[in-house]
Amino acid sequence: MEIMGYVIVFGIVIVFMAIALYNRATAAEEFYVAGRRIPAFWNGMAVAADWMSAASFISMAGALYALGYDGLAYIMGWTGGYVLLALLIAPYLRKFGKFTVPDFIAERYESNFARLVALITAIIISFTYMVGQVAGVGIIMGRLFGVSFEIGIAIGMIIIIATTVIGGMKSITWTQVAQYIVLITAYLLPVSILAVQWFGIPLPQFLYGQVLQNIVELETQHNVSPHYVEPFAKFNMIQFLSLMFVLMAGTAALPHVLMRFFTTPSVKDARKSAGWALFFIAILYLTAPAYAAFSRYVMLKDVVGKPIDQLPAWAQKWAETGLFKVIDKNGDGIIQWAELNIHRDIVVLATPEIAGLIALVGYFVMAGGLAAALSTADGLLLVIAAAISNDLYAKMIDPNAPEKKVVMLGKIAVAVAGVIGGFIAAQKIAFIVQIVAWAFSLATASFFPALILGVFWKRANKTGAVTGLVVGLVITILYIYLNKYQGVSILGIQHTASGIFGFIANLIVTVIVSKMTSPPSEKIQKLVEDIRYPKKIHEV
Amino acid sequence: MDKEKLEAYHVENVRIITILLVIWAVVSYGGVLIAKPLSSISFLGFPLHYWVSAQLSVITFVVEIFVYASLMNKLDKKYGVEE
């Protein structure tokens, strides 16, 4: 790799670390919620970096390339969830004003058992999701510096742990702001330049409609079926709608995203911050389908139908990495669509070369992927640390523990969870990747109903919520097992959308059991009223 | 504070949320339900069903959150419950 590549990546990482060092924290309010001083705009940017993972950055466009119209379930799911979050959850949790999502569930439902279920679910979801990010860092480091996957993970883990240990939420926040700027610039640059080359205007998001039409024409010419834009070619409509719902509800209820909304100065800022968060996220999510369309078009135009010994230069280069494979199955020397085997990641990673840009841009894109992985891993690690130090230790084991001790324990939890995460990522366990795909279903079946009912239905009580949580999780896990390993399917719904069943079950069980048992205490009813108003109404 | 007034604030908030969520559901779920018939129409160079799901819905979501934030700021002031 060129010396300039090293300079770019090291330079960016040093900036991240310097920002973290400048924002050290020792107080609990600073460690968990950045002192509740983060303005709406900057919190929105940090949420965007927290949210957009290595997979969003590197693999999502590739998934769209493969899935066509059906892939848009992910685009709408992962953005539409913010509407639920902004209207139904975030402002109320901000008014509630503690540190974590399990905090809210435990106090609202007056139950430490509910806290335990919530914190274990939060740890499982966040930990597996984090392992995915760390693996992403290992792969990117390997591609950038030619180091092994394990060494890449070790370097990444040191950066992630350091950023989070130094100042918790406070250091993470400002690092995430810088990481967002790097990742969004790196994402937009190659595809915008390609748009200028093709159309003379750097707005790929609004110009790929014409490309979609060209794709359909070329696909007809090369007998590719079903067409790229044909709806429900990869999965049926019910699976599309269910998956979209699970992604939306899961997004609204994922603890690492919600926790960021505890950091704004007021309820008003929490509402506005959700708008900025989705604005910054939408920039990438509106661009990803353009990446996918451009790549699909280039493949159909420059690769398919051409002699196998006349691959374009960029394709030859990526063939060496194994991410781009052509096998001449019928031996006619001409490449057919079915003979192409393309790794998802190539759609984003190869675009700089397709556009004929200098190698430096390619390194910068990888640095963007690195920023996406690091920023998400930071946020997840903090959720795990908060669940262990705040929820498990300070609230359940030793309620009189001094604040300093709790924060110190949080920092130790960051280091320990980080190291374990690194080791597990290095094992390349395929099952971990699977659990990440189920994280949204688990959140939809557990946190989402508990939060919505907790905010909007005063009558929801401890017995109802706890039974609902457990039933929701059990049904979801059961359906995952039955669909994935036993081939059982209801209405064609796949295991990726299993949370829809757990969600319905949780909702029904919570309502029925709450109705059958006595209403929550006067204190809780007042709390539920109080969180409706930005101003303090009741003393609770 | 006057209990009726507080209740009225909550009712108005729930009404705003309901309206915005209906719009949210129409552009996303509604767009998917009629994707097949829309796919034969062309709009801004896009097949219409693709444009609705990939762009209209995402842009609507962003606008809706800012609209909600601004409507709630007004509502907070109207009922005097702002911080």
Coordinates of C-alpha atoms in Angstrom, one line a residue, chain A residues 69-385:
Chain A
Y69 CA -36.7 -3.7 -5.3
D70 CA -37.1 -6.1 -2.4
G71 CA -33.9 -4.8 -0.8
L72 CA -35.8 -1.5 -0.3
A73 CA -37.4 -3.2 2.8
Y74 CA -34.1 -2.5 4.5
I75 CA -33.9 1.1 3.3
M76 CA -37.5 1.9 4.5
G77 CA -37.2 -0.2 7.6
W78 CA -34.0 1.3 8.9
T79 CA -35.2 4.9 8.2
G80 CA -38.9 4.6 9.0
G81 CA -38.0 3.3 12.5
Y82 CA -36.8 6.8 13.4
V83 CA -40.4 8.1 13.0
L84 CA -41.6 5.6 15.6
L85 CA -38.6 6.6 17.8
A86 CA -39.3 10.3 17.5
L87 CA -43.0 10.2 17.9
L88 CA -43.5 7.4 20.4
I89 CA -40.4 6.8 22.5
A90 CA -37.4 9.2 22.5
P91 CA -39.0 12.4 24.0
Y92 CA -40.6 10.5 26.8
L93 CA -37.5 8.6 27.8
R94 CA -35.6 11.9 27.8
K95 CA -38.2 13.4 30.1
F96 CA -37.9 10.3 32.3
G97 CA -34.3 11.3 32.5
K98 CA -32.3 8.3 33.8
F99 CA -29.3 6.6 32.1
T100 CA -30.5 3.4 30.3
V101 CA -33.4 1.7 28.7
P102 CA -33.5 -1.0 31.4
D103 CA -33.7 1.9 33.9
F104 CA -37.0 2.9 32.3
I105 CA -38.4 -0.6 32.1
A106 CA -37.5 -1.4 35.7
E107 CA -38.9 1.8 37.2
R108 CA -42.0 2.0 35.0
Y109 CA -42.9 -1.6 35.8
E110 CA -41.6 -1.5 39.4
S111 CA -39.7 -4.7 38.9
N112 CA -36.1 -5.6 39.1
F113 CA -36.9 -8.9 37.3
A114 CA -38.0 -6.7 34.3
R115 CA -34.7 -4.9 34.7
L116 CA -32.8 -8.2 34.6
V117 CA -34.7 -9.4 31.4
A118 CA -34.1 -6.0 29.8
L119 CA -30.4 -5.8 30.7
I120 CA -29.7 -9.4 29.5
T121 CA -31.6 -8.7 26.2
A122 CA -29.7 -5.4 25.8
I123 CA -26.3 -7.2 26.4
I124 CA -27.1 -10.1 24.0
I125 CA -28.2 -7.7 21.3
S126 CA -25.4 -5.2 21.7
F127 CA -22.6 -7.8 22.2
T128 CA -23.4 -9.8 19.1
Y129 CA -23.9 -6.6 17.1
M130 CA -20.5 -5.4 18.4
V131 CA -18.7 -8.6 17.4
G132 CA -20.0 -8.0 13.9
Q133 CA -18.5 -4.5 13.9
V134 CA -15.1 -5.8 15.2
A135 CA -15.0 -8.4 12.5
G136 CA -15.6 -5.6 10.0
V137 CA -12.7 -3.7 11.4
G138 CA -10.5 -6.8 11.0
I139 CA -11.4 -7.2 7.4
I140 CA -10.9 -3.5 6.5
M141 CA -7.5 -3.4 8.4
G142 CA -6.5 -6.5 6.4
R143 CA -7.4 -5.0 3.1
L144 CA -5.7 -1.7 4.0
F145 CA -2.4 -2.8 5.5
G146 CA -2.2 -6.5 4.5
V147 CA -2.2 -7.5 8.2
S148 CA -3.9 -10.7 9.3
F149 CA -7.6 -10.7 10.3
E150 CA -6.6 -11.3 14.0
I151 CA -4.1 -8.4 14.1
G152 CA -6.6 -6.1 12.4
I153 CA -9.1 -7.0 15.2
A154 CA -6.6 -6.4 17.9
I155 CA -5.8 -2.9 16.6
G156 CA -9.4 -2.1 16.1
M157 CA -10.3 -3.3 19.6
I158 CA -7.6 -1.2 21.2
I159 CA -9.0 1.9 19.4
I160 CA -12.6 1.1 20.4
I161 CA -11.8 0.3 24.0
A162 CA -9.7 3.4 24.4
T163 CA -12.3 5.8 22.9
T164 CA -15.0 4.4 25.3
V165 CA -12.9 4.1 28.5
I166 CA -11.5 7.6 28.3
G167 CA -14.8 9.4 28.6
G168 CA -17.7 7.1 28.1
M169 CA -20.6 8.8 26.3
K170 CA -18.8 12.2 26.4
S171 CA -15.8 11.0 24.5
I172 CA -17.8 8.8 22.2
T173 CA -20.2 11.6 21.2
W174 CA -17.6 13.9 19.8
T175 CA -15.6 11.1 18.2
Q176 CA -18.8 9.9 16.5
V177 CA -19.4 13.4 15.1
A178 CA -15.9 13.3 13.5
Q179 CA -16.5 9.7 12.4
Y180 CA -19.8 10.7 10.7
I181 CA -18.1 13.4 8.7
V182 CA -15.4 11.0 7.5
L183 CA -17.8 8.2 6.7
I184 CA -20.3 10.3 4.8
T185 CA -17.6 12.1 2.8
A186 CA -16.0 8.8 1.9
Y187 CA -19.4 7.3 0.9
L188 CA -20.5 10.2 -1.3
L189 CA -17.2 11.0 -3.0
P190 CA -16.7 8.1 -5.5
V191 CA -20.4 7.8 -6.5
S192 CA -20.8 11.5 -7.0
I193 CA -17.7 11.7 -9.2
L194 CA -19.1 8.8 -11.2
A195 CA -22.4 10.8 -11.6
V196 CA -20.4 13.8 -12.9
Q197 CA -18.7 11.6 -15.4
W198 CA -22.0 10.1 -16.7
F199 CA -24.4 13.0 -16.3
G200 CA -22.3 16.1 -15.5
I201 CA -24.1 16.6 -12.2
P202 CA -22.8 15.3 -8.8
L203 CA -26.3 14.1 -7.5
P204 CA -26.4 10.4 -8.0
Q205 CA -29.4 10.1 -5.7
F206 CA -31.7 11.8 -8.2
L207 CA -30.1 10.6 -11.4
Y208 CA -30.2 6.8 -11.1
G209 CA -33.7 6.5 -12.4
Q210 CA -32.4 6.7 -16.0
V211 CA -29.9 4.0 -15.0
L212 CA -32.6 1.8 -13.7
Q213 CA -34.3 2.0 -17.1
N214 CA -31.0 1.2 -18.9
I215 CA -30.6 -1.8 -16.5
V216 CA -34.0 -3.2 -17.5
E217 CA -33.1 -2.8 -21.2
L218 CA -29.8 -4.6 -20.9
E219 CA -31.3 -7.3 -18.7
T220 CA -33.9 -8.0 -21.4
Q221 CA -31.1 -8.1 -24.0
H222 CA -29.1 -10.6 -21.9
N223 CA -32.1 -12.6 -20.8
V224 CA -31.7 -11.8 -17.1
S225 CA -34.9 -12.6 -15.2
P226 CA -36.5 -11.5 -13.0
H227 CA -35.7 -7.8 -13.6
Y228 CA -33.9 -5.7 -11.1
V229 CA -36.8 -3.4 -10.4
E230 CA -39.5 -6.2 -10.3
P231 CA -41.3 -6.2 -7.0
F232 CA -41.4 -9.4 -4.8
A233 CA -39.0 -11.4 -6.9
K234 CA -36.8 -12.4 -4.0
F235 CA -39.5 -12.7 -1.2
N236 CA -43.3 -12.4 -1.1
M237 CA -45.2 -9.3 -0.1
I238 CA -46.0 -10.5 3.4
Q239 CA -42.4 -11.2 4.1
F240 CA -41.5 -7.8 2.7
L241 CA -44.0 -6.0 4.9
S242 CA -43.2 -8.1 8.0
L243 CA -39.5 -7.6 7.6
M244 CA -40.0 -3.9 7.1
F245 CA -42.0 -3.6 10.3
V246 CA -39.5 -5.6 12.3
L247 CA -36.7 -3.4 11.1
M248 CA -38.6 -0.3 11.9
A249 CA -39.8 -1.4 15.4
G250 CA -36.3 -2.8 16.2
T251 CA -34.6 0.4 15.1
A252 CA -36.9 2.4 17.4
A253 CA -36.2 0.2 20.4
L254 CA -32.4 -0.7 20.0
P255 CA -30.8 0.4 23.3
H256 CA -27.6 1.9 21.8
V257 CA -29.6 4.3 19.7
L258 CA -32.2 5.2 22.4
M259 CA -29.4 5.9 25.0
R260 CA -28.1 8.7 22.8
F261 CA -31.3 10.6 23.3
F262 CA -30.7 10.7 27.0
T263 CA -27.8 13.1 26.2
T264 CA -29.8 16.1 24.9
P265 CA -30.4 19.1 27.2
S266 CA -34.2 18.9 27.0
V267 CA -37.3 17.1 25.6
K268 CA -37.5 19.7 22.9
D269 CA -33.9 18.9 21.8
A270 CA -34.6 15.2 21.9
R271 CA -37.4 15.6 19.4
K272 CA -35.4 17.8 17.1
S273 CA -32.4 15.6 17.4
A274 CA -34.3 12.7 16.0
G275 CA -35.0 14.8 12.9
W276 CA -31.3 15.6 12.5
A277 CA -30.4 12.0 13.1
L278 CA -32.6 10.7 10.3
F279 CA -31.5 13.6 8.0
F280 CA -27.9 12.5 8.4
I281 CA -28.8 8.8 8.0
A282 CA -31.0 9.5 5.0
I283 CA -28.1 11.0 3.1
L284 CA -26.4 7.6 3.1
Y285 CA -29.6 5.6 2.6
L286 CA -30.7 7.7 -0.4
T287 CA -27.3 7.1 -1.9
A288 CA -27.0 3.4 -1.4
P289 CA -29.6 2.5 -4.1
A290 CA -27.6 4.7 -6.6
Y291 CA -24.4 2.8 -5.8
A292 CA -26.3 -0.5 -6.4
A293 CA -27.9 0.7 -9.7
F294 CA -24.6 2.1 -11.0
S295 CA -22.7 -1.2 -10.3
R296 CA -25.5 -3.3 -11.8
Y297 CA -25.4 -1.2 -14.9
V298 CA -21.6 -1.3 -15.2
M299 CA -21.7 -5.1 -14.8
L300 CA -24.4 -5.5 -17.5
K301 CA -22.7 -3.0 -19.8
D302 CA -19.0 -3.8 -19.4
V303 CA -18.8 -7.3 -18.2
V304 CA -21.8 -9.4 -19.3
G305 CA -21.8 -10.5 -23.0
K306 CA -18.0 -9.7 -23.3
P307 CA -15.3 -12.2 -23.9
I308 CA -13.9 -13.6 -20.7
D309 CA -10.3 -12.6 -21.6
Q310 CA -11.3 -9.0 -22.0
L311 CA -12.4 -8.0 -18.5
P312 CA -12.1 -4.3 -17.7
A313 CA -9.0 -3.4 -15.7
W314 CA -11.0 -2.8 -12.4
A315 CA -12.6 -6.3 -12.7
Q316 CA -9.2 -7.9 -13.2
K317 CA -7.9 -6.2 -10.1
W318 CA -10.8 -7.3 -7.9
A319 CA -10.7 -10.8 -9.4
E320 CA -7.3 -11.1 -7.6
T321 CA -9.0 -10.5 -4.2
G322 CA -11.5 -13.3 -4.8
L323 CA -14.4 -10.8 -4.3
F324 CA -15.1 -10.9 -8.1
K325 CA -15.4 -14.3 -9.7
V326 CA -16.3 -15.3 -13.3
I327 CA -16.6 -19.0 -14.1
D328 CA -17.2 -19.8 -17.8
K329 CA -19.7 -22.6 -17.0
N330 CA -20.8 -23.3 -20.6
G331 CA -17.3 -22.8 -22.0
D332 CA -18.2 -20.4 -24.8
G333 CA -15.7 -17.8 -23.7
I334 CA -18.4 -15.2 -23.3
I335 CA -19.5 -14.0 -19.8
Q336 CA -23.2 -14.7 -18.9
W337 CA -25.0 -13.0 -16.1
A338 CA -25.3 -16.3 -14.3
E339 CA -21.6 -16.9 -14.5
L340 CA -20.8 -13.8 -12.4
N341 CA -20.2 -14.3 -8.7
I342 CA -19.8 -11.0 -6.9
H343 CA -19.2 -10.4 -3.2
R344 CA -21.6 -7.8 -1.8
D345 CA -18.8 -5.5 -0.5
I346 CA -17.4 -5.0 -4.0
V347 CA -20.3 -2.6 -5.0
V348 CA -19.0 0.1 -2.7
L349 CA -15.3 -0.8 -2.6
A350 CA -14.8 -1.1 -6.4
T351 CA -16.6 2.1 -7.4
P352 CA -13.5 4.3 -7.1
E353 CA -11.8 2.1 -9.6
I354 CA -14.8 1.9 -11.9
A355 CA -14.8 5.7 -12.0
G356 CA -11.0 5.6 -12.7
L357 CA -10.1 7.5 -9.6
I358 CA -6.7 7.5 -8.0
A359 CA -5.9 4.8 -5.5
L360 CA -6.0 7.4 -2.7
V361 CA -9.8 7.6 -3.0
G362 CA -10.1 3.9 -2.5
Y363 CA -8.1 4.1 0.7
F364 CA -10.3 7.0 1.9
V365 CA -13.4 4.8 1.2
M366 CA -12.0 2.1 3.4
A367 CA -11.2 4.7 6.1
G368 CA -14.9 5.6 5.9
G369 CA -15.9 2.0 6.5
L370 CA -13.5 1.9 9.4
A371 CA -15.1 5.0 10.9
A372 CA -18.6 3.4 10.5
A373 CA -17.5 0.2 12.3
L374 CA -15.6 2.0 15.1
S375 CA -18.4 4.5 15.8
T376 CA -21.1 1.8 16.1
A377 CA -18.9 -0.5 18.2
D378 CA -18.2 2.4 20.7
G379 CA -21.9 3.0 21.2
L380 CA -22.6 -0.7 21.7
L381 CA -19.8 -1.2 24.1
L382 CA -21.2 1.7 26.2
V383 CA -24.6 0.0 26.4
I384 CA -22.9 -3.2 27.7
A385 CA -20.9 -1.3 30.2

